[in-house]
Backbone as JSON, one array per atom type, in Angstrom:
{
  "sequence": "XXXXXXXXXXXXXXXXXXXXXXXXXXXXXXXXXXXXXXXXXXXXXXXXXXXXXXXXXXXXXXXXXXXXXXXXXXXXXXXXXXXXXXXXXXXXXXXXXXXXXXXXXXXXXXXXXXXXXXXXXXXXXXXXXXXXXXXXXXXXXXXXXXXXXXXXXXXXXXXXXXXXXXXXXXXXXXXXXXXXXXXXXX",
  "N": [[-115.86, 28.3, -191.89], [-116.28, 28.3, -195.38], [-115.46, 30.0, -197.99], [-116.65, 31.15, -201.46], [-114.42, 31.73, -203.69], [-114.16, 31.56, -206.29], [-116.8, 31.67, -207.52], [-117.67, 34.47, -206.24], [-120.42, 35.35, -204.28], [-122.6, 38.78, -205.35], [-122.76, 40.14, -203.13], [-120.91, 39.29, -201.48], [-118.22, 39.88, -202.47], [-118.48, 42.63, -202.93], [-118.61, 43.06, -200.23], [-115.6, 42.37, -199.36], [-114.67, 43.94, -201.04], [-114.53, 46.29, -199.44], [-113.5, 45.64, -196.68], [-111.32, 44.54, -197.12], [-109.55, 46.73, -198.07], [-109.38, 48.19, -195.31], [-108.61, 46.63, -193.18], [-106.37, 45.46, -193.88], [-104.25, 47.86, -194.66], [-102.28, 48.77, -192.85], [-100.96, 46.43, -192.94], [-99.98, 46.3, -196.24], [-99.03, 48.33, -196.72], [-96.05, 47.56, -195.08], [-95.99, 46.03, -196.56], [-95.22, 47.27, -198.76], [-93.08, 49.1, -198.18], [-91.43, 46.88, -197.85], [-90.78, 45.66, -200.32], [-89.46, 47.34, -201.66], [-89.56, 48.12, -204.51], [-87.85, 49.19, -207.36], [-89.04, 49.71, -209.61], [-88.83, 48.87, -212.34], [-89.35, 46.11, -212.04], [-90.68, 42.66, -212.49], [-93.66, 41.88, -211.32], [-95.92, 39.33, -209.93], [-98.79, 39.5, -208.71], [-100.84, 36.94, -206.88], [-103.67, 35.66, -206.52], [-105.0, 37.77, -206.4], [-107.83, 39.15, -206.4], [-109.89, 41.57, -205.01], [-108.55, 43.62, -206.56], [-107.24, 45.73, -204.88], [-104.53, 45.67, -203.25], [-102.88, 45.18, -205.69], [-103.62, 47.94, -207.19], [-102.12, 49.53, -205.42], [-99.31, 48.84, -206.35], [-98.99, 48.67, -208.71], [-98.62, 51.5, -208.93], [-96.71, 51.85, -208.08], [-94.54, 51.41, -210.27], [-93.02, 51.72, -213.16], [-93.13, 52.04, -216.87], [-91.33, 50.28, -217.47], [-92.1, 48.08, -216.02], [-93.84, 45.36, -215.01], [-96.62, 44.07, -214.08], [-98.6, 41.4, -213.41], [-101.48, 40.03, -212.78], [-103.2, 37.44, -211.46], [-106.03, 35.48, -210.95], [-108.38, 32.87, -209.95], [-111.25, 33.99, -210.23], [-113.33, 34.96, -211.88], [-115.07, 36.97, -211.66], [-114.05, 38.33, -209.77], [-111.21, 39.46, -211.08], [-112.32, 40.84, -212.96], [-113.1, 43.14, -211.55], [-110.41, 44.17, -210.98], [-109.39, 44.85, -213.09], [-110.99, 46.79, -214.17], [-110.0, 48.61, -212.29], [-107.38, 48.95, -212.97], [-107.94, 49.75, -215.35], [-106.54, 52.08, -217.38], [-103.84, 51.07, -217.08], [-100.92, 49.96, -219.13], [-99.09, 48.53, -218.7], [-99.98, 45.86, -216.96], [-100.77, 42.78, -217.12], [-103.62, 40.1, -217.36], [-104.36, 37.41, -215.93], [-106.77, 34.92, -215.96], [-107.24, 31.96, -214.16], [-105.75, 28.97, -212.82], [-103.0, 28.48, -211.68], [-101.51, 26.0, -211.66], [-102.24, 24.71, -213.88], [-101.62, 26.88, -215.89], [-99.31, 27.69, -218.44], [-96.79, 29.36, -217.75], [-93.71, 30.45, -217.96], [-90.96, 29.38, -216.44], [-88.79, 31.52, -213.93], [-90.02, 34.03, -214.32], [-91.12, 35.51, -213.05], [-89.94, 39.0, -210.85], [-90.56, 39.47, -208.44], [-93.04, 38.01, -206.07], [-96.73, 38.46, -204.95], [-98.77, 36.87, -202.12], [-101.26, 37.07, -200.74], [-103.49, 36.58, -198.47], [-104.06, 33.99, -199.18], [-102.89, 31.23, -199.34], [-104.36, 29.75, -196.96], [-106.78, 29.17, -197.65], [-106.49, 27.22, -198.94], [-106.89, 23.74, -199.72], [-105.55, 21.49, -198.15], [-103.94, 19.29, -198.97], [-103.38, 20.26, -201.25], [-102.06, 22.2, -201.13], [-99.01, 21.95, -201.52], [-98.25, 21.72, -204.59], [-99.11, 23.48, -205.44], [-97.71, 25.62, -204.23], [-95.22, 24.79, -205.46], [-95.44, 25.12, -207.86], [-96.54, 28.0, -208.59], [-93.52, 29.13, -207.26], [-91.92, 27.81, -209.04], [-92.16, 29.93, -210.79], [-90.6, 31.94, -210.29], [-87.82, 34.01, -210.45], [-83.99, 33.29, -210.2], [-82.94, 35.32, -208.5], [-85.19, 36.43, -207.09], [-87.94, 37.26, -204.81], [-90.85, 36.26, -202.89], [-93.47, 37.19, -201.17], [-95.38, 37.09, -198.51], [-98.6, 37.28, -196.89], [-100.3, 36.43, -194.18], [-103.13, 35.03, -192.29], [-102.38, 33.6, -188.98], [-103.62, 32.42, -187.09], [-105.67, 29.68, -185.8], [-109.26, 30.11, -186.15], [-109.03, 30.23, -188.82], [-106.71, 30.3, -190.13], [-103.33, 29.8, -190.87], [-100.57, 27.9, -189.8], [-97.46, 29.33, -188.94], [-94.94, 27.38, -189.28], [-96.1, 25.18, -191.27], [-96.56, 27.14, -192.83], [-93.37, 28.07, -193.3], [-92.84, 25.17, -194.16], [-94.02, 24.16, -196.57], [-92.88, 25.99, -198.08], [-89.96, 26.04, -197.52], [-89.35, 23.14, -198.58], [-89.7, 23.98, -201.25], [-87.1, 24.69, -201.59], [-86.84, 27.49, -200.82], [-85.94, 30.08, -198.08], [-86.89, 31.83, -195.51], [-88.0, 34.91, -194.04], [-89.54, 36.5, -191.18], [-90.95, 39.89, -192.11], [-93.09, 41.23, -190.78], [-95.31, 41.72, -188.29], [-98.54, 41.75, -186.89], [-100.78, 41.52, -184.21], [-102.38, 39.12, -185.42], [-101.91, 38.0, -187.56], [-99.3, 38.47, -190.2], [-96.6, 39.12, -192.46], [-94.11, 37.31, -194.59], [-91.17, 37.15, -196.14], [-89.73, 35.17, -198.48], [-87.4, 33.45, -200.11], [-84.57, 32.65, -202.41], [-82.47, 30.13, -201.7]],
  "CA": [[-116.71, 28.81, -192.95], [-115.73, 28.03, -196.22], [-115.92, 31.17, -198.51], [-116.47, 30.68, -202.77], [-113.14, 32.91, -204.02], [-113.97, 31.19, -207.63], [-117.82, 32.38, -207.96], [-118.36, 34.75, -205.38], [-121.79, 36.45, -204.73], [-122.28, 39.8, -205.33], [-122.36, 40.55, -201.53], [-119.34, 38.96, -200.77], [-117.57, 40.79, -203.39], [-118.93, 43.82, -202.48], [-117.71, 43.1, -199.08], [-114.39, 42.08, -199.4], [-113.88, 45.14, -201.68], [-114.43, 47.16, -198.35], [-112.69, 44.52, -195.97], [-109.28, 44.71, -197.82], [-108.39, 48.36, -197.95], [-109.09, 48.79, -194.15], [-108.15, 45.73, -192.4], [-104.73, 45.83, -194.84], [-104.04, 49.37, -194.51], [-100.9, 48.52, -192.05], [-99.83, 45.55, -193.3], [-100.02, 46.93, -197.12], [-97.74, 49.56, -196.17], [-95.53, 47.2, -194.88], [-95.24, 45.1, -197.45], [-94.57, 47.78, -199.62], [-91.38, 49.08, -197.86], [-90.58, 45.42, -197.45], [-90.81, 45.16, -201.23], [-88.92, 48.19, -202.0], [-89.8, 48.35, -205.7], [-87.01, 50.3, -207.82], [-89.87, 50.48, -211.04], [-88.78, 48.08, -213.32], [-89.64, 44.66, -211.68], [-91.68, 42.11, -212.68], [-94.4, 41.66, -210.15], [-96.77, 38.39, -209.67], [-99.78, 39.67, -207.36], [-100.97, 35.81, -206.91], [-105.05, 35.84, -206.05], [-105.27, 39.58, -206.37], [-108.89, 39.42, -205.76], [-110.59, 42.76, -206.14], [-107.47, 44.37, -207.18], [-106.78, 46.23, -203.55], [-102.99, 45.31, -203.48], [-102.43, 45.42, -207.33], [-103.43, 49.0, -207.44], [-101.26, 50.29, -205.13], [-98.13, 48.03, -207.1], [-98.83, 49.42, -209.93], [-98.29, 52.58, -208.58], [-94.8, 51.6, -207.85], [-93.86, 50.2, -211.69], [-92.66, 52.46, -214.47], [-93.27, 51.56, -217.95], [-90.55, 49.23, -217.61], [-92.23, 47.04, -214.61], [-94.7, 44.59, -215.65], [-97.97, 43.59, -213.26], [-99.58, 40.15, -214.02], [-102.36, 39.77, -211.84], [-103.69, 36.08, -211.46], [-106.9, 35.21, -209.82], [-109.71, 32.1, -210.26], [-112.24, 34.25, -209.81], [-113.78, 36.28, -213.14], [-115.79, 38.54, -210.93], [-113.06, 39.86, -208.85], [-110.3, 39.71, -212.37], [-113.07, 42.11, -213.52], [-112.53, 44.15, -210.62], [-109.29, 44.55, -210.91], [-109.35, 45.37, -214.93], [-111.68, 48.02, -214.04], [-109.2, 49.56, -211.24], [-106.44, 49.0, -213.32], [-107.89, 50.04, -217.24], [-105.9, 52.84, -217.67], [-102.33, 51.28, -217.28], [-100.81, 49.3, -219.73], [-98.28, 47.37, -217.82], [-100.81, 45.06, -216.43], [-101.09, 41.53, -217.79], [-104.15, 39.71, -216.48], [-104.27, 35.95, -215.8], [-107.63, 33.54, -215.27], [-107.07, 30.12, -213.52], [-105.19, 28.43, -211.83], [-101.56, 28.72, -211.96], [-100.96, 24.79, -211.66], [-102.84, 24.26, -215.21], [-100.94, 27.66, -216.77], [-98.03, 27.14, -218.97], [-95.71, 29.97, -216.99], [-92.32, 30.39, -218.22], [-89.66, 29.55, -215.6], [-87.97, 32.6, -213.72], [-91.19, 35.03, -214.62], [-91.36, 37.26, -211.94], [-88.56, 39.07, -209.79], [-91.49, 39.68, -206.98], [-94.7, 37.35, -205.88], [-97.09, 38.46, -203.67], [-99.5, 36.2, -202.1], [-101.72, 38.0, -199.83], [-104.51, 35.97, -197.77], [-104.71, 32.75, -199.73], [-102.73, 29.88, -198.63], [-104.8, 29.11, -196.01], [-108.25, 28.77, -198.16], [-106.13, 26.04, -199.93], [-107.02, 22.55, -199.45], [-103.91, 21.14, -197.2], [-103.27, 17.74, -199.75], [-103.68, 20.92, -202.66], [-101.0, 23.12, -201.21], [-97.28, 21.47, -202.0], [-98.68, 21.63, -205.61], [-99.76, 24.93, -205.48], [-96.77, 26.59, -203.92], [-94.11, 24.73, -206.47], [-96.19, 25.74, -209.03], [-95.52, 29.2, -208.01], [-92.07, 29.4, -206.83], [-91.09, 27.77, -210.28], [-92.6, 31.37, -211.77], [-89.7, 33.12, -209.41], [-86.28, 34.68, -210.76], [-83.1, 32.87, -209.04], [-82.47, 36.23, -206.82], [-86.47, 36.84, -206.7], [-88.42, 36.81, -203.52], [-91.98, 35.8, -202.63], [-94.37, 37.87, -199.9], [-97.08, 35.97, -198.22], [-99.32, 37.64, -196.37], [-101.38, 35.04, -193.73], [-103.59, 34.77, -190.92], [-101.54, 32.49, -188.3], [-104.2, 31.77, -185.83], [-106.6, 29.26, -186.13], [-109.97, 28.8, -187.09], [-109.07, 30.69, -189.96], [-105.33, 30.9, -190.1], [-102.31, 28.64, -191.17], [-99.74, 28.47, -188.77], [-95.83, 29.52, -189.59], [-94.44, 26.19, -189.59], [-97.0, 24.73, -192.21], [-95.65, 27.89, -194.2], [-92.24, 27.41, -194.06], [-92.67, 23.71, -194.41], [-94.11, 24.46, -197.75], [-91.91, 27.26, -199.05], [-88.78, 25.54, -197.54], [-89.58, 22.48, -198.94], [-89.43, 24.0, -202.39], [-85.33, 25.7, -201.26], [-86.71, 28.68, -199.99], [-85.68, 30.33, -197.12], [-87.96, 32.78, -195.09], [-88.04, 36.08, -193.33], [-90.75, 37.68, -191.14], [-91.08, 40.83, -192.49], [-93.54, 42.46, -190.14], [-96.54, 40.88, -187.4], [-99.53, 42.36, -185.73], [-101.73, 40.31, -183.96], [-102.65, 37.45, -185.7], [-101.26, 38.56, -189.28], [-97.84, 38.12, -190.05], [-96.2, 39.13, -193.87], [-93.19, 36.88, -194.56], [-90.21, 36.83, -197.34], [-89.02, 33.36, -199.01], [-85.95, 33.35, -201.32], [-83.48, 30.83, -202.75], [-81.53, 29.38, -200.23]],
  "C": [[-115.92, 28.85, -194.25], [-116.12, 29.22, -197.36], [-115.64, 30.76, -200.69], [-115.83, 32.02, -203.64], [-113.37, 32.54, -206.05], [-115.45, 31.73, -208.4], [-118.26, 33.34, -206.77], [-119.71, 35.47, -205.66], [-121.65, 37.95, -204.7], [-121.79, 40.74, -203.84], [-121.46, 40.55, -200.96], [-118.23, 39.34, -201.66], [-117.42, 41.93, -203.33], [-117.82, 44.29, -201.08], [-116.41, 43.19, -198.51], [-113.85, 42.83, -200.15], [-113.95, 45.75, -200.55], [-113.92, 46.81, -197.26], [-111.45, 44.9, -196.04], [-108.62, 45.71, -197.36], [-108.33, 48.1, -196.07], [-108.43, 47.67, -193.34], [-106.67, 46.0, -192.74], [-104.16, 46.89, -194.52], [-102.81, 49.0, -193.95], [-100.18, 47.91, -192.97], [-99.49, 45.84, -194.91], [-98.98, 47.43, -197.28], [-96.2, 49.16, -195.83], [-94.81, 46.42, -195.87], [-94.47, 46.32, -198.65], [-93.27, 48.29, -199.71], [-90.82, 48.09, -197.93], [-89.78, 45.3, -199.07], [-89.66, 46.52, -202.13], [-88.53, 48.2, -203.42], [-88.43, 49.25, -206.72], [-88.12, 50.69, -209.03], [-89.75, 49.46, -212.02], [-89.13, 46.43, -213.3], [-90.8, 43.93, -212.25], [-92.45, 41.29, -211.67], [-95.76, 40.4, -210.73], [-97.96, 38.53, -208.78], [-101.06, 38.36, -207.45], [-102.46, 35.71, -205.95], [-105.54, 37.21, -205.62], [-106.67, 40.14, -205.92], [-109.67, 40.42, -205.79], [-109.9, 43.46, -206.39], [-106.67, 45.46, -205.94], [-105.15, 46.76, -203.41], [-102.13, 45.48, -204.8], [-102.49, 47.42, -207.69], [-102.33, 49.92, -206.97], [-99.6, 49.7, -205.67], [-97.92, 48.65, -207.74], [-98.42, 50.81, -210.18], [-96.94, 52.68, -208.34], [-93.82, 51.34, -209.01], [-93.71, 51.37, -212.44], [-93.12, 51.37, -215.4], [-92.21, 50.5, -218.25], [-90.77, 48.09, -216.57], [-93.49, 46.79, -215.62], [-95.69, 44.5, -214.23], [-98.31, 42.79, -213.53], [-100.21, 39.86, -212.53], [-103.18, 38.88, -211.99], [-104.63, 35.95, -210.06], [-107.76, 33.78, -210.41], [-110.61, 32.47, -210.88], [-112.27, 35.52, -211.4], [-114.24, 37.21, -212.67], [-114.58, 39.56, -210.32], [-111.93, 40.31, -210.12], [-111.03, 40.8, -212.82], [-113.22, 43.34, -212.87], [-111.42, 44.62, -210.67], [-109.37, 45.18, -212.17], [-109.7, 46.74, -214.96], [-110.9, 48.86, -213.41], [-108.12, 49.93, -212.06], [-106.61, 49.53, -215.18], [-106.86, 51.04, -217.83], [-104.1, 52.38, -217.53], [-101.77, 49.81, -218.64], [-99.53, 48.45, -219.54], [-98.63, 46.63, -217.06], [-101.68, 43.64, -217.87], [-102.41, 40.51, -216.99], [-104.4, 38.01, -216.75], [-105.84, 35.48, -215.3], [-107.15, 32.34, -215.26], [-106.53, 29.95, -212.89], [-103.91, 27.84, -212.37], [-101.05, 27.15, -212.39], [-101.4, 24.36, -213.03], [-102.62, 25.35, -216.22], [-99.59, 27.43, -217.49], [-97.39, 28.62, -219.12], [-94.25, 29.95, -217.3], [-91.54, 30.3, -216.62], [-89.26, 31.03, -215.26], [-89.04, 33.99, -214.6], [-91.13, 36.67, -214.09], [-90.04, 37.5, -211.07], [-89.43, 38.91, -207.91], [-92.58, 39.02, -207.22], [-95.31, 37.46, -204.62], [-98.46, 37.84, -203.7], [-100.11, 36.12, -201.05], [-103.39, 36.85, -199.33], [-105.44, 34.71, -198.35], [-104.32, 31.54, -199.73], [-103.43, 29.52, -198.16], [-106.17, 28.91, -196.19], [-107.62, 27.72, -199.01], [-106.56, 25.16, -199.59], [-105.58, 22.22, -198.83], [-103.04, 19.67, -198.44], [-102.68, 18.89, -201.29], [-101.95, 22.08, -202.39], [-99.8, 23.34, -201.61], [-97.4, 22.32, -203.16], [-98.41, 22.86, -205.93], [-98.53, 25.96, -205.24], [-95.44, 26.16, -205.12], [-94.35, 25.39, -207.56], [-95.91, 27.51, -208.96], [-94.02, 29.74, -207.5], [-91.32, 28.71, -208.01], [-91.23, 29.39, -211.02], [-91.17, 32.23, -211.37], [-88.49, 32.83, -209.91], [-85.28, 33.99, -209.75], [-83.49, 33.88, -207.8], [-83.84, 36.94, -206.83], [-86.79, 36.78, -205.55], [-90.18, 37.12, -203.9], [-92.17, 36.27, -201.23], [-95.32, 37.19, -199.63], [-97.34, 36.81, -197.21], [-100.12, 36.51, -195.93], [-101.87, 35.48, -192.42], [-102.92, 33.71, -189.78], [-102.71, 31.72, -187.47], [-105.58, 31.04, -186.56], [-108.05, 30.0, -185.64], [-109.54, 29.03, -188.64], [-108.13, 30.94, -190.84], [-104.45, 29.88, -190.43], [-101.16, 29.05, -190.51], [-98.23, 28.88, -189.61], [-95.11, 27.87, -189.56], [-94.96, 25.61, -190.57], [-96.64, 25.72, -193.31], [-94.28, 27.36, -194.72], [-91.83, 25.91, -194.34], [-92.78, 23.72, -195.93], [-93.29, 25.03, -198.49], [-89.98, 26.74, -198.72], [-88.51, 24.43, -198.26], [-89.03, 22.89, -200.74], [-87.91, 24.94, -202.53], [-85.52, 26.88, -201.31], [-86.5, 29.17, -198.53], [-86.8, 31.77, -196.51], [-87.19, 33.81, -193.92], [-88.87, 36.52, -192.98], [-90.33, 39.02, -191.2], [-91.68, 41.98, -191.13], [-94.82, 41.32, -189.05], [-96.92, 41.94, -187.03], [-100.63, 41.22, -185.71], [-101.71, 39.31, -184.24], [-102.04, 37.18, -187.44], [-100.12, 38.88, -189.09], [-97.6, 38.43, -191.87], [-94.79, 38.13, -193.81], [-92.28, 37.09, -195.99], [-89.89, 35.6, -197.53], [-88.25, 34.15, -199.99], [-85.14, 32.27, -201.8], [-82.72, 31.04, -201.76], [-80.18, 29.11, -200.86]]
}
């Protein structure tokens, strides 16, 4: 089932605002110790979606940590804006990263929470260099993925990608069929 992350309908917007928190809830948590924030970092939350993940970031950032939250999708960017109006260390991004002109070495942290695997497979290389140019030498990159098919991209097809561009990986944390990982320079 192929789901539209670039116009969704209101339903499935709706939905996937109430989806996120609870399904996530664990792994969330996880990533956040994983990510062990000191406040000042500059964070990438990479298809942020209805802002779920970004809120609780932001919660982690002093006035000296930045947020740029990049999505496709105007409906859910407008979701997030709304969650997030009140802080002013939140930069917000429409499009698509491969057609943004991104400074080199951007972010110290990128997290990229349940969207590899709605990529197109010929679209992905692309997609992930394009991203991992945004990342700080001693940065690291979180992916959050489904592993198991129909719906899932396996771990090898990750780190094929993310090694590919001289990162090296770490699982972070698994349950079930969901897995968070680390990449870094190698």
């Amino acid at each position: 089932m192929a789901f539209n992350f670039k116009n969704p309908s209101k339903l499935f917007a709706w939905f996937y605002s109430l989806f996120c928190p609870v399904y996530g809830r664990t792994l969330y948590k996880e990533l956040l110790k994983a990510l062990d924030l000191n406040g000042s970092e500059s964070v990438l939350d990479f298809g942020s979606g209805a802002g779920i993940l970004a809120k609780k970031i932001i919660k982690n950032l002093s006035n000296d940590g930045k947020l740029t939250c990049l999505d496709l999708s105007e409906a859910f960017l407008n979701k997030v804006r709304k969650k997030l109006r009140k802080n002013t260390n939140v930069n917000f991004l429409l499009g698509d990263i491969r057609e943004m002109d991104i400074p080199s070495d951007s972010f110290d942290k990128i997290l990229i929470t349940w969207v590899i695997h709605h990529i197109e497979e010929e679209q992905r290389l692309g997609l992930v260099g394009s991203i991992a140019d945004t990342l700080k030498a001693d940065g690291k990159i979180y992916v959050i993925e489904y592993l198991t098919p129909p719906h899932g991209i396996s771990e090898e097809i990750l780190f094929e990608l993310f090694n590919g561009m001289g990162l090296s990986e770490r699982m972070v944390y698994q349950r079930k069929n969901t897995a968070i990982f680390e990449f870094r320079r190698a």
